[in-house]
PDB file of C-alpha atoms in Angstrom:
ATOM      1  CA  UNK A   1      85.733 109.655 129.095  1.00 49.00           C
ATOM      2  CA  UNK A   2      89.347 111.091 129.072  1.00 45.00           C
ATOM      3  CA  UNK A   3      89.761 110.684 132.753  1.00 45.00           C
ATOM      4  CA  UNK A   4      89.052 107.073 132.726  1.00 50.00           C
ATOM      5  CA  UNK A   5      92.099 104.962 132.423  1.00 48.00           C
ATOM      6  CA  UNK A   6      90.345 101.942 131.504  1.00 51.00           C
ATOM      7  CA  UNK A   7      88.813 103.812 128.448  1.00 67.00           C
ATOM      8  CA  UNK A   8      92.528 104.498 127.120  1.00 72.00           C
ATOM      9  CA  UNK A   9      93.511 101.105 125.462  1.00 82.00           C
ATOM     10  CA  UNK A  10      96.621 101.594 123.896  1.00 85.00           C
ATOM     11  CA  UNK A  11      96.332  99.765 120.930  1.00 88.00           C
ATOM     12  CA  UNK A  12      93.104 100.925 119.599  1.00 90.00           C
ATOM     13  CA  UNK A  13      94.065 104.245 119.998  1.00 90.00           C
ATOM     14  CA  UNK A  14      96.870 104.220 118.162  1.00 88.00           C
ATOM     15  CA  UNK A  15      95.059 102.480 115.142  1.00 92.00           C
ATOM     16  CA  UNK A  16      92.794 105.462 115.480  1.00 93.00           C
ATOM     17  CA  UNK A  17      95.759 107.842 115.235  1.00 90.00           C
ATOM     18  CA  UNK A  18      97.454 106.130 112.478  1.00 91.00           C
ATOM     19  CA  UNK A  19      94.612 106.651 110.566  1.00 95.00           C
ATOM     20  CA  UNK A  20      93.993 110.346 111.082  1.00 94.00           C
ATOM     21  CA  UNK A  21      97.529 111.026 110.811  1.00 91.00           C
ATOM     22  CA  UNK A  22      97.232 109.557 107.328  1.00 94.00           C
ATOM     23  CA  UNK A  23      93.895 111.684 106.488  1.00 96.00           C
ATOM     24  CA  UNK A  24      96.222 115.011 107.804  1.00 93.00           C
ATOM     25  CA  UNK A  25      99.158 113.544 105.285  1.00 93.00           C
ATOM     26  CA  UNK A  26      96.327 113.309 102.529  1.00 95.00           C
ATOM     27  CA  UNK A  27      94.900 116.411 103.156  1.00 94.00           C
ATOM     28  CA  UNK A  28      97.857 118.794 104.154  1.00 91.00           C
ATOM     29  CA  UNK A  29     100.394 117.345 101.560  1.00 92.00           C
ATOM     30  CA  UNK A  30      98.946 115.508  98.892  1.00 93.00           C
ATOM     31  CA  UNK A  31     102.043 116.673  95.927  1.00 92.00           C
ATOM     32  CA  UNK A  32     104.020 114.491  98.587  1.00 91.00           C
ATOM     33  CA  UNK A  33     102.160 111.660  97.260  1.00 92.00           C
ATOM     34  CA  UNK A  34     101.799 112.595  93.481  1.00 95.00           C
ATOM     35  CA  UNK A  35      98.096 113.378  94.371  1.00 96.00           C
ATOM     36  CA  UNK A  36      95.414 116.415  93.664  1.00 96.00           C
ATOM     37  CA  UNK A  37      94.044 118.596  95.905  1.00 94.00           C
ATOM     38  CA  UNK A  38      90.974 116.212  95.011  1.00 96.00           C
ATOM     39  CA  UNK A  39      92.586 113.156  94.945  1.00 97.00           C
ATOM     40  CA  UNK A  40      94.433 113.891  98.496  1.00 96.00           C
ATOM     41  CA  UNK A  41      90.602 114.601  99.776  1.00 96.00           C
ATOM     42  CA  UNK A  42      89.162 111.327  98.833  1.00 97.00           C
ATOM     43  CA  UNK A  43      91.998 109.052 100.160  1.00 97.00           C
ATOM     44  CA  UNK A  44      91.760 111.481 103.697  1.00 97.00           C
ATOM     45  CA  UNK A  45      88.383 110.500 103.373  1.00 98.00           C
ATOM     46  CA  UNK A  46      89.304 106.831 102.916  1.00 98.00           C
ATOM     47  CA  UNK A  47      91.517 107.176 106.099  1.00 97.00           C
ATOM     48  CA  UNK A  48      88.809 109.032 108.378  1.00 97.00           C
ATOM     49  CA  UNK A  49      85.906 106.573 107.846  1.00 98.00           C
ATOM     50  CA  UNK A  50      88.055 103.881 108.656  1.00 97.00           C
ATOM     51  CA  UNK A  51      89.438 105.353 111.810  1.00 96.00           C
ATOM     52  CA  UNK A  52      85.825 106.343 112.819  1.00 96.00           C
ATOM     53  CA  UNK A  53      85.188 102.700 112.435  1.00 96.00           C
ATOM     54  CA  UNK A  54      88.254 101.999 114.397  1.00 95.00           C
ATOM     55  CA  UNK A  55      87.069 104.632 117.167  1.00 93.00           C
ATOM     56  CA  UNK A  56      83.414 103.221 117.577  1.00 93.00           C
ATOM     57  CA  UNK A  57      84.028 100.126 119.616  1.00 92.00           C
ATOM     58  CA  UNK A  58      86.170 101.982 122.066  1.00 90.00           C
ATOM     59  CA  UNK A  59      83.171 104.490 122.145  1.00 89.00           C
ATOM     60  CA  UNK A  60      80.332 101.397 122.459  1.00 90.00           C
ATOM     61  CA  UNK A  61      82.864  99.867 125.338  1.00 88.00           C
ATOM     62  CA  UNK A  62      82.492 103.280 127.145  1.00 87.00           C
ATOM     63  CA  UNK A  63      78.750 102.944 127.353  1.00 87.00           C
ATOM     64  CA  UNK A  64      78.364  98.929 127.674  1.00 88.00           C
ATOM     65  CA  UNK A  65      80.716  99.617 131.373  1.00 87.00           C
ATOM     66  CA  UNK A  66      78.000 102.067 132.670  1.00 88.00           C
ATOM     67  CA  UNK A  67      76.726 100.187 135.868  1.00 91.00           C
ATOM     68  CA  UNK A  68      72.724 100.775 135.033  1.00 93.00           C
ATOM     69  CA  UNK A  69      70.524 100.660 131.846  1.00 92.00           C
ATOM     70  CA  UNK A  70      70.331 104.680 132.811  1.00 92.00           C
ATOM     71  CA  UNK A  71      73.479 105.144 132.868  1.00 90.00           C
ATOM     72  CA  UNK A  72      74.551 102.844 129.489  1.00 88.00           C
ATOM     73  CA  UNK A  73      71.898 105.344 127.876  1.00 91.00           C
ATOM     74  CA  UNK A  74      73.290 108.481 129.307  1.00 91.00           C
ATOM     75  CA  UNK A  75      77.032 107.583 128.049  1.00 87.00           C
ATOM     76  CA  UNK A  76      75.815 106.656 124.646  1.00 87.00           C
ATOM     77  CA  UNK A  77      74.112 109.996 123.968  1.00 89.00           C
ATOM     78  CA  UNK A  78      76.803 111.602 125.494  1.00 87.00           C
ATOM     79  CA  UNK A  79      79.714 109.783 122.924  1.00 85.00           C
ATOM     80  CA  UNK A  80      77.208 110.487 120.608  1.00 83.00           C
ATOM     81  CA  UNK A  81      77.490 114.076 120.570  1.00 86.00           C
ATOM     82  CA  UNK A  82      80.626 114.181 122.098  1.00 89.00           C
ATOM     83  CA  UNK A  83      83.860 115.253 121.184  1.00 91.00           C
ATOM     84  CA  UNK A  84      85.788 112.420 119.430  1.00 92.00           C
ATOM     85  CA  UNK A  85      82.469 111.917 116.757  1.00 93.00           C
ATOM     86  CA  UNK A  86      82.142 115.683 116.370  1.00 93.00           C
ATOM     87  CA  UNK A  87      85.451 115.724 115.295  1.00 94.00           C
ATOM     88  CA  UNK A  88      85.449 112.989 112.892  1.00 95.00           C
ATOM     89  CA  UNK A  89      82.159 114.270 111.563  1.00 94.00           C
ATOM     90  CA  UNK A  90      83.850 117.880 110.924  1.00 94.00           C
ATOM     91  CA  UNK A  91      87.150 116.151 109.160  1.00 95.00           C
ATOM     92  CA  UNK A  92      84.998 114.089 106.828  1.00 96.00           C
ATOM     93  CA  UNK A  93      82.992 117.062 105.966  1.00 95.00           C
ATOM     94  CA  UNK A  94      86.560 118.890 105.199  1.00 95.00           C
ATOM     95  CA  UNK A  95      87.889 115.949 103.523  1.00 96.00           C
ATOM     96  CA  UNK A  96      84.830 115.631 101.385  1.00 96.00           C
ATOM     97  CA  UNK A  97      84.666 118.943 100.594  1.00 95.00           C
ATOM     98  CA  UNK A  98      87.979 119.090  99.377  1.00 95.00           C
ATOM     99  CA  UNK A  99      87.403 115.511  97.480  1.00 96.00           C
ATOM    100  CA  UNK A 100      84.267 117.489  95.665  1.00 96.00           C
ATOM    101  CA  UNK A 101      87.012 120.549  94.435  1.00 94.00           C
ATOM    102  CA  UNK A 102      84.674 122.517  97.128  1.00 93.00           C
ATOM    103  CA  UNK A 103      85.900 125.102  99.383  1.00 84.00           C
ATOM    104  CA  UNK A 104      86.705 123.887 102.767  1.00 80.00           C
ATOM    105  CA  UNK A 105      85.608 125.216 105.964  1.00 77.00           C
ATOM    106  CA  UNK A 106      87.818 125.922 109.043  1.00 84.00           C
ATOM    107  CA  UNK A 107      90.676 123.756 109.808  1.00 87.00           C
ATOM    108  CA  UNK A 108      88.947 120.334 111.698  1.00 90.00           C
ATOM    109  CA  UNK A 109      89.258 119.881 115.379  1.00 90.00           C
ATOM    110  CA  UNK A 110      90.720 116.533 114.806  1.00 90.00           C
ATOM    111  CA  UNK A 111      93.985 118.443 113.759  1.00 85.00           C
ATOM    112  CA  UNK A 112      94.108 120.883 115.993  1.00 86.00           C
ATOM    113  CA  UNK A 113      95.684 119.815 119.138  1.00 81.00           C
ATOM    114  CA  UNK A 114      94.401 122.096 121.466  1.00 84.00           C
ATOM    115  CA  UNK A 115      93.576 119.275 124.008  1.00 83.00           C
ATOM    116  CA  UNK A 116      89.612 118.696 123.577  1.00 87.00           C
ATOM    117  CA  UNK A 117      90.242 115.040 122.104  1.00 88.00           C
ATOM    118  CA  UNK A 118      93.460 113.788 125.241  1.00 86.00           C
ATOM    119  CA  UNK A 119      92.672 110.291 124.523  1.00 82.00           C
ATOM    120  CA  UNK A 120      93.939 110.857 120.841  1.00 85.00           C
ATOM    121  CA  UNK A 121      96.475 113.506 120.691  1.00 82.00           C
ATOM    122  CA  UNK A 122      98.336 111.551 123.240  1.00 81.00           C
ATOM    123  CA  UNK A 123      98.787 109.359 120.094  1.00 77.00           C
ATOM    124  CA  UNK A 124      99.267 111.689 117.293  1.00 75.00           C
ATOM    125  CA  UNK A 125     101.676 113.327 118.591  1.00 71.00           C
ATOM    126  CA  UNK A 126     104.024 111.241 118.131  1.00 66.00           C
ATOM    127  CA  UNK A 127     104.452 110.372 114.009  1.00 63.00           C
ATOM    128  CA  UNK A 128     106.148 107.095 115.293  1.00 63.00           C
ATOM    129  CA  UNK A 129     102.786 105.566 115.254  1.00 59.00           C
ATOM    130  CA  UNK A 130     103.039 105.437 111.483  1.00 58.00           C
ATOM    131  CA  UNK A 131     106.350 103.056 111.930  1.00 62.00           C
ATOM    132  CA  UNK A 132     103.844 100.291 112.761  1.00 58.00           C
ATOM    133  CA  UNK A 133     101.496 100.259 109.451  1.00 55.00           C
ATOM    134  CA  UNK A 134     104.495  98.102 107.581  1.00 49.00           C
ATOM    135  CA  UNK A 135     104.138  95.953 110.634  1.00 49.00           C
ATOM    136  CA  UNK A 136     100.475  95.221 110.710  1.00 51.00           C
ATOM    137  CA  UNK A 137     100.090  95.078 106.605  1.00 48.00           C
ATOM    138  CA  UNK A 138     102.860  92.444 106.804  1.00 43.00           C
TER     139      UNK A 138
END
């Protein structure tokens, strides 16, 4: 999926971005925001299901372009249990956790930029992305 440049709309990855760089905000500095360690974990929460929402028609596009009813199959298995839901799945669990005053696991792949999840980290990487949530609430 990462080496297809028609997969890699601009737009709807950077609404995906916004959103988990708001989770990480929640999550990594919640006193920023006058929150809990709890409270910090349920608005991350808040932030990651709506990105995941945000991520799954760029994921259903993937598989709808396959050129056979094989192949549509094949890609949606493989987004499935790919790397962009895994990663979502593992920061909700974290974010949960940490909502629940439970002890979190390992840091989530979605914040670790290590480059499994290109498509994304192009656009968290850049905090600017956050500049445009004034813009789109307006």
């Amino acid at each position: 999926m990462a080496g297809d440049q028609q997969w890699d709309d601009p737009e709807a990855w950077r609404a995906v971005a916004r959103e988990t760089l708001q989770a990480f905000d929640a999550i990594f500095s919640p006193g920023l925001y006058g929150w809990s360690l709890e409270e910090g974990g349920a608005v991350a929460v808040k932030h990651l299901e709506r990105g995941r929402e945000l991520l799954q028609p760029i994921l259903d596009q993937y598989s709808a372009e396959a050129r056979t009813s094989l192949g549509r199959a094949w890609r949606r298995m493989a987004v499935g249990r790919g790397p962009y839901v895994a990663a979502f799945d593992e920061a909700l669990a974290h974010a949960r956790a940490r909502a629940a005053g439970e002890t979190e696991r390992d840091w989530p792949m979605l914040w670790i930029r290590d480059g499994r999840l290109p498509l994304l980290q192009r656009y968290t990487g850049d905090r600017r992305v956050l500049d445009t949530i004034q813009e789109e609430e307006a």
